[in-house]
Amino acid sequence: MHLGLDSSTQSLTAVIIDPASGTIAHQQSVNFGADLPAWGCPSGFIPGGAGGEVHSQPLMWLEALDLLLSRVGASFDLSKIRSIAGSGQQHGSVYLNASFETVVSSLDPTGDLRTQLAPTLSRSTSPIWMDTSTGAECAEIAAAIGGNDEVCRRTGSIMIERFTGPQIRRFYKLDPEGYAATARIHLVSSFIASVIAGTSAPIDYGDAAGMNLLNLESLEWDAGLMEATAPGLAEKLPPAAAATTVQGTVSAYFVAKYGFRPDCRCALFTGDNPASLVGMGATRPGNVVISLGTSDTFFAAMPTAKTDPNGFGHVFGNPAGGFMSLICFRNGSLAREALRDRLALDWSAFDREALAATRGEAGRNLMLPFFGPEITPRKDFDAPLLEGSEAFESGADPGLQVRALLEGQFLNMRLHSMWMGVKTERLRLTGGASKNDGIAQLAADVFQAPVERLEVSNSAALGAALIAAAADGMDLEALQDIYCRSSGEATLRPDPALGSIYQDALGRFESLLGRA
Ligand code: XUL
């Protein structure tokens, strides 16, 4: 059996798979807020940070790891685990002093992780992906490299506040002594991996690409970017490597304390988005995952490292090899709910009735579906822009606005994923709004691709368990065929008659966006 661990913003989750029977043998979670309230991080981060600063507690993650394994071990025989892999919230960083390597390789199983590893931190807290405090550092690094286009060409993203490079630069500027005392900088993923394996782990390409430091062409740390970020950074970063690399066996601490077998293999840990790509069965180019949540995200495998010429999307490593895109849309459910409330509709009126009643109007009226600032495209909208019939623009027929909002959201995704150059062969929808048949059918029609709904929960931890099995010699695609099944609902087929209508709408949508 194989264990996947996902250290996310709010919780640490374990998923154990048993490929011999094609089942999930065990799942368990520790919630940082509910289970470890003494840390004062009810949502997984330290509340009240000033100037966009959002930090979390690396020692809390370690306490959660001990708690999780003691809970799993209480009802599951951990000696059955042949390999471990994991994932972490992306971009978060952990700063360690020169004692880390010695301490982590000689942990005493009669003590705990938190207490023993506390003296190895050179910075007590960790900036995480929600941090937006590094605008100045982003500008400084971009200027040193010749601008954001060049940064994007090298690293797959323009300089982004939450990415690790600018976060490291900010630490160096705020606390040069703390930075000088730092011998190793890990991501959340590689930090937990290091603790599990009892030795400093490499950072996998999937997560490394979220740092504004990895050169996607060479898959090595970019010398110019390291220099522009902070002095001496090359010595502080672990090497970058492929996720399925076996870095060793589980450390003696976990063998003695939780009953792991001494030859249990450890693969690298990756970011939660790359792990979700695996857990959603989407590592093959052509499969696209759209997650409809507070924000909507679009991610898909890419065989080569193309970058978004507009700098809106990101490129990360695909744990199965090659690359993946991640494109975030801020006006997701926020916009759907804003329109629903504005029109005083309930959910069923919102999707089924409104869409069914307006089917003949497909692609006719246009809405730029942004109720507030958007990141794809990056622009400070404050209200949606409407262009179409009188009944539509006036709101006399609310169904027309519902249709145009949802069409606008999917057209915007289609438009801003074209840079990937990968044809969408199959859409896998997840997240709350994906349960609406009307919304799912609309996605099929706008993308002209069949839509499946996935029943996978904990997709990152499941993906990590599949990576663990792959690192133990199993075939990743075969595992995805077993574990990443769609829910019982039938696949929705696109209506081919709408193909040219949405092709035309796409052009008009783009030109409306150009005028906004
Ligand atoms: C991706 C990102 C988030 C975190 C959440 O760029 O910042 O999705 O990975 O855990």
Coordinates of C-alpha atoms in Angstrom, one line a residue, residues 163-484:
F163 CA 5.9 33.2 -5.1
T164 CA 8.9 32.2 -3.0
G165 CA 11.7 34.2 -4.7
P166 CA 10.3 37.6 -3.8
Q167 CA 9.4 36.2 -0.3
I168 CA 13.0 35.2 0.2
R169 CA 14.2 38.7 -0.9
R170 CA 11.8 40.4 1.6
F171 CA 13.2 38.2 4.4
Y172 CA 16.7 39.1 3.4
K173 CA 15.8 42.8 3.4
L174 CA 13.9 42.8 6.7
D175 CA 16.2 40.5 8.7
P176 CA 19.7 40.2 7.0
E177 CA 21.0 38.4 10.1
G178 CA 18.2 35.9 10.1
Y179 CA 18.9 35.4 6.4
A180 CA 22.6 34.9 7.0
A181 CA 21.8 32.3 9.7
T182 CA 19.7 30.4 7.2
A183 CA 21.5 27.4 5.7
R184 CA 18.5 25.8 3.9
I185 CA 15.3 27.2 2.5
H186 CA 12.6 24.6 1.9
L187 CA 9.1 24.8 0.5
V188 CA 6.3 23.4 2.6
S189 CA 6.4 20.3 0.4
S190 CA 10.2 19.6 0.6
F191 CA 10.2 20.5 4.3
I192 CA 7.8 17.8 5.2
A193 CA 9.5 15.4 2.8
S194 CA 12.8 16.1 4.6
V195 CA 11.4 15.4 8.0
I196 CA 9.8 12.1 6.7
A197 CA 13.1 10.9 5.1
G198 CA 15.4 12.3 7.8
T199 CA 17.5 14.2 5.3
S200 CA 17.2 17.5 3.3
A201 CA 15.0 16.6 0.3
P202 CA 15.2 18.1 -3.2
I203 CA 12.4 20.4 -4.3
D204 CA 10.3 18.7 -7.1
Y205 CA 9.9 20.6 -10.5
G206 CA 6.2 20.9 -9.9
D207 CA 6.5 23.1 -6.8
A208 CA 9.9 24.6 -7.8
A209 CA 8.3 26.3 -10.7
G210 CA 6.2 28.4 -8.2
M211 CA 9.2 30.2 -6.9
N212 CA 10.2 32.6 -9.8
L213 CA 13.6 30.9 -9.5
L214 CA 13.5 27.7 -11.7
N215 CA 14.6 28.0 -15.3
L216 CA 12.1 25.9 -17.1
E217 CA 14.4 25.2 -20.0
S218 CA 17.3 23.8 -18.0
L219 CA 15.2 22.7 -15.0
E220 CA 17.9 24.2 -12.8
W221 CA 17.9 27.2 -10.5
D222 CA 18.4 30.3 -12.7
A223 CA 21.7 32.0 -11.8
G224 CA 20.6 35.5 -12.7
L225 CA 17.3 35.2 -10.8
M226 CA 19.1 33.8 -7.7
E227 CA 21.5 36.7 -7.8
A228 CA 18.7 39.3 -8.2
T229 CA 16.8 37.7 -5.3
A230 CA 19.3 37.5 -2.4
P231 CA 23.1 37.0 -1.9
G232 CA 24.3 33.5 -1.4
L233 CA 21.0 31.9 -2.3
A234 CA 22.6 29.1 -4.4
E235 CA 24.0 27.5 -1.3
K236 CA 20.7 27.7 0.6
L237 CA 18.4 26.0 -2.0
P238 CA 18.1 22.2 -2.2
P239 CA 18.5 20.8 -5.7
A240 CA 15.4 20.5 -8.0
A241 CA 14.4 17.1 -9.2
A242 CA 11.5 15.1 -10.6
A243 CA 8.6 14.2 -8.2
T244 CA 8.9 10.5 -8.6
T245 CA 12.6 10.5 -7.6
V246 CA 13.1 8.1 -4.7
Q247 CA 15.1 10.1 -2.1
G248 CA 15.6 7.3 0.3
T249 CA 13.7 5.4 3.0
V250 CA 11.6 6.7 5.9
S251 CA 13.6 7.9 8.8
A252 CA 14.2 5.7 11.9
Y253 CA 12.0 8.1 14.0
F254 CA 8.9 7.0 12.0
V255 CA 9.9 3.3 12.1
A256 CA 10.3 3.3 15.8
K257 CA 7.4 5.5 16.7
Y258 CA 4.6 4.5 14.2
G259 CA 5.7 1.1 13.0
F260 CA 6.7 1.9 9.4
R261 CA 8.9 -0.7 7.8
P262 CA 12.5 0.4 7.6
D263 CA 12.6 -0.1 3.8
C264 CA 9.5 2.1 3.1
R265 CA 10.5 4.3 0.2
C266 CA 10.1 8.1 0.2
A267 CA 9.4 10.0 -3.1
L268 CA 9.7 13.7 -3.3
F269 CA 6.7 15.9 -2.2
T270 CA 5.2 18.3 -4.8
G271 CA 2.8 21.2 -4.8
D272 CA -0.9 20.7 -4.1
N273 CA -1.9 21.7 -7.6
P274 CA 0.6 19.4 -9.4
A275 CA -0.6 16.6 -7.1
S276 CA -4.2 17.4 -7.9
L277 CA -3.4 17.1 -11.6
V278 CA -2.5 13.5 -10.8
G279 CA -5.4 12.9 -8.4
M280 CA -7.8 14.2 -11.1
G281 CA -6.4 11.9 -13.7
A282 CA -5.4 14.8 -15.9
T283 CA -1.6 14.3 -16.4
R284 CA -2.1 13.5 -20.1
P285 CA -2.3 16.6 -22.4
G286 CA -5.8 17.1 -23.7
N287 CA -7.5 16.6 -20.3
V288 CA -8.4 19.9 -18.7
V289 CA -9.6 20.3 -15.1
I290 CA -11.8 23.3 -14.2
S291 CA -12.5 23.8 -10.5
L292 CA -15.5 26.0 -9.8
G293 CA -15.0 27.5 -6.4
T294 CA -14.8 30.9 -4.7
S295 CA -12.2 31.6 -7.4
D296 CA -12.3 29.3 -10.5
T297 CA -9.1 27.5 -11.5
F298 CA -8.2 26.0 -14.8
F299 CA -5.3 23.5 -15.0
A300 CA -4.1 21.2 -17.7
A301 CA -1.0 19.2 -18.7
M302 CA 1.3 20.6 -21.4
P303 CA 4.0 18.6 -23.2
T304 CA 6.3 21.6 -23.5
A305 CA 6.9 24.7 -21.4
K306 CA 4.9 27.4 -23.3
T307 CA 4.3 30.5 -21.3
D308 CA 1.4 33.0 -21.3
P309 CA 2.4 36.0 -23.4
N310 CA 0.1 38.1 -21.2
G311 CA 1.7 36.9 -18.0
F312 CA -1.7 35.9 -16.4
G313 CA -1.2 32.1 -16.3
H314 CA 1.5 30.0 -14.5
V315 CA 3.5 27.1 -15.6
F316 CA 4.4 24.4 -13.1
G317 CA 6.0 21.0 -13.5
N318 CA 3.7 18.0 -14.2
P319 CA 4.7 15.1 -11.8
A320 CA 4.2 12.7 -14.7
G321 CA 6.7 14.6 -16.8
G322 CA 6.4 17.8 -18.9
F323 CA 4.5 20.8 -17.6
M324 CA 1.1 22.0 -16.5
S325 CA -0.7 25.3 -16.5
L326 CA -2.5 26.9 -13.7
I327 CA -4.8 29.8 -14.4
C328 CA -6.8 31.5 -11.7
F329 CA -10.0 33.5 -12.1
R330 CA -10.9 35.6 -9.2
N331 CA -14.5 36.3 -10.2
G332 CA -15.7 32.7 -9.8
S333 CA -18.6 31.9 -7.4
L334 CA -18.2 35.4 -6.1
A335 CA -19.6 36.7 -9.4
R336 CA -22.2 33.9 -9.8
E337 CA -23.5 34.7 -6.3
A338 CA -23.4 38.4 -6.9
L339 CA -25.6 38.1 -10.0
R340 CA -27.9 35.6 -8.4
D341 CA -28.5 38.0 -5.5
R342 CA -28.8 41.0 -7.7
L343 CA -31.5 39.2 -9.7
A344 CA -33.1 37.7 -6.5
L345 CA -33.0 34.2 -8.0
D346 CA -32.5 30.8 -6.2
W347 CA -30.0 28.3 -7.4
S348 CA -32.3 26.1 -9.5
A349 CA -33.7 29.2 -11.2
F350 CA -30.2 30.3 -11.7
D351 CA -28.8 27.3 -13.6
R352 CA -31.5 25.0 -14.9
E353 CA -34.5 27.2 -15.5
A354 CA -32.6 30.2 -16.8
L355 CA -30.3 28.3 -19.1
A356 CA -33.1 26.0 -20.4
A357 CA -35.4 28.9 -21.2
T358 CA -32.7 30.9 -23.0
R359 CA -31.1 28.1 -25.1
G360 CA -32.1 29.8 -28.3
E361 CA -30.1 32.8 -27.3
A362 CA -26.7 31.0 -27.0
G363 CA -23.7 33.2 -27.7
R364 CA -25.9 36.2 -28.6
N365 CA -25.5 38.5 -25.7
L366 CA -22.1 39.2 -24.1
M367 CA -21.1 39.9 -20.6
L368 CA -17.6 40.6 -19.2
P369 CA -18.4 38.7 -16.0
F370 CA -16.3 40.7 -13.5
F371 CA -17.9 42.2 -10.4
G372 CA -14.5 43.2 -8.8
P373 CA -10.8 43.2 -9.6
E374 CA -9.8 40.2 -11.8
I375 CA -6.4 38.6 -12.3
T376 CA -7.1 36.9 -15.6
P377 CA -7.2 39.4 -17.3
R378 CA -5.4 41.5 -14.7
K379 CA -7.7 44.6 -14.4
D380 CA -9.5 46.4 -11.7
F381 CA -13.1 45.9 -12.9
D382 CA -15.9 47.1 -10.6
A383 CA -19.0 45.9 -12.5
P384 CA -19.8 43.6 -15.4
L385 CA -20.0 45.1 -18.9
L386 CA -23.0 44.1 -21.0
E387 CA -23.5 44.2 -24.7
G388 CA -26.6 42.8 -26.4
S389 CA -30.3 43.1 -26.8
E390 CA -32.5 45.6 -24.9
A391 CA -34.1 42.8 -22.9
F392 CA -30.7 41.6 -21.9
E393 CA -29.0 44.9 -21.0
S394 CA -32.0 46.3 -19.1
G395 CA -32.4 43.1 -17.0
A396 CA -36.0 42.7 -18.2
D397 CA -35.2 39.0 -18.9
P398 CA -33.0 37.9 -16.0
G399 CA -32.4 34.5 -17.7
L400 CA -30.4 36.2 -20.4
Q401 CA -28.1 37.7 -17.9
V402 CA -27.5 34.4 -16.2
R403 CA -26.7 32.7 -19.5
A404 CA -24.4 35.6 -20.5
L405 CA -22.5 35.6 -17.2
L406 CA -21.8 31.8 -17.3
E407 CA -21.0 31.9 -21.0
G408 CA -18.7 34.9 -20.3
Q409 CA -16.9 32.9 -17.6
F410 CA -16.2 29.9 -19.9
L411 CA -15.4 32.1 -22.9
N412 CA -12.9 34.0 -20.7
M413 CA -11.3 30.7 -19.6
R414 CA -11.2 29.5 -23.2
L415 CA -9.6 32.7 -24.4
H416 CA -7.0 32.9 -21.7
S417 CA -5.9 29.3 -22.0
M418 CA -5.3 29.4 -25.8
W419 CA -1.6 30.2 -25.2
M420 CA -1.1 26.6 -24.0
G421 CA -1.7 25.4 -27.6
V422 CA -3.3 22.2 -26.3
K423 CA -6.7 21.2 -27.7
T424 CA -9.3 20.5 -24.9
E425 CA -10.3 16.9 -25.5
R426 CA -12.1 16.3 -22.2
L427 CA -13.1 18.6 -19.4
R428 CA -13.2 17.3 -15.8
L429 CA -15.2 19.6 -13.6
T430 CA -15.0 19.8 -9.9
G431 CA -16.1 22.2 -7.1
G432 CA -19.5 23.3 -5.8
A433 CA -21.0 24.8 -9.0
S434 CA -20.0 21.8 -11.1
K435 CA -22.9 19.9 -9.7
N436 CA -25.3 22.1 -11.7
D437 CA -26.2 20.2 -14.8
G438 CA -27.0 23.4 -16.7
I439 CA -23.5 24.9 -15.9
A440 CA -21.8 21.7 -16.8
Q441 CA -23.6 21.4 -20.1
L442 CA -22.7 25.0 -20.9
A443 CA -19.0 24.3 -20.3
A444 CA -19.3 21.3 -22.7
D445 CA -20.9 23.6 -25.3
V446 CA -18.5 26.5 -25.0
F447 CA -15.4 24.3 -25.0
Q448 CA -17.0 21.8 -27.5
A449 CA -15.6 19.0 -25.4
P450 CA -17.3 16.2 -23.3
V451 CA -17.6 17.0 -19.6
E452 CA -17.2 14.6 -16.7
R453 CA -17.8 15.4 -13.1
L454 CA -15.3 13.9 -10.7
E455 CA -16.2 12.4 -7.3
V456 CA -12.6 12.7 -6.0
S457 CA -12.3 14.4 -2.7
N458 CA -8.8 15.1 -1.3
S459 CA -7.4 15.1 -4.9
A460 CA -4.0 16.4 -3.8
A461 CA -3.5 13.7 -1.1
L462 CA -4.8 11.0 -3.5
G463 CA -2.5 12.3 -6.3
A464 CA 0.4 12.1 -3.8
A465 CA -0.5 8.5 -3.0
L466 CA -0.5 7.7 -6.7
I467 CA 2.9 9.3 -7.1
A468 CA 4.1 7.2 -4.1
A469 CA 2.9 4.1 -6.0
A470 CA 4.6 5.2 -9.2
A471 CA 7.8 5.7 -7.3
D472 CA 7.5 2.1 -6.2
G473 CA 7.4 1.0 -9.8
M474 CA 3.7 1.1 -10.7
D475 CA 2.3 2.8 -13.9
L476 CA 0.9 6.2 -13.1
E477 CA -1.6 6.3 -15.9
A478 CA -2.9 2.8 -15.1
L479 CA -3.4 4.0 -11.5
Q480 CA -5.3 7.1 -12.6
D481 CA -7.6 4.8 -14.6
I482 CA -8.5 3.0 -11.4
Y483 CA -8.7 5.9 -9.0
C484 CA -9.8 9.0 -10.9

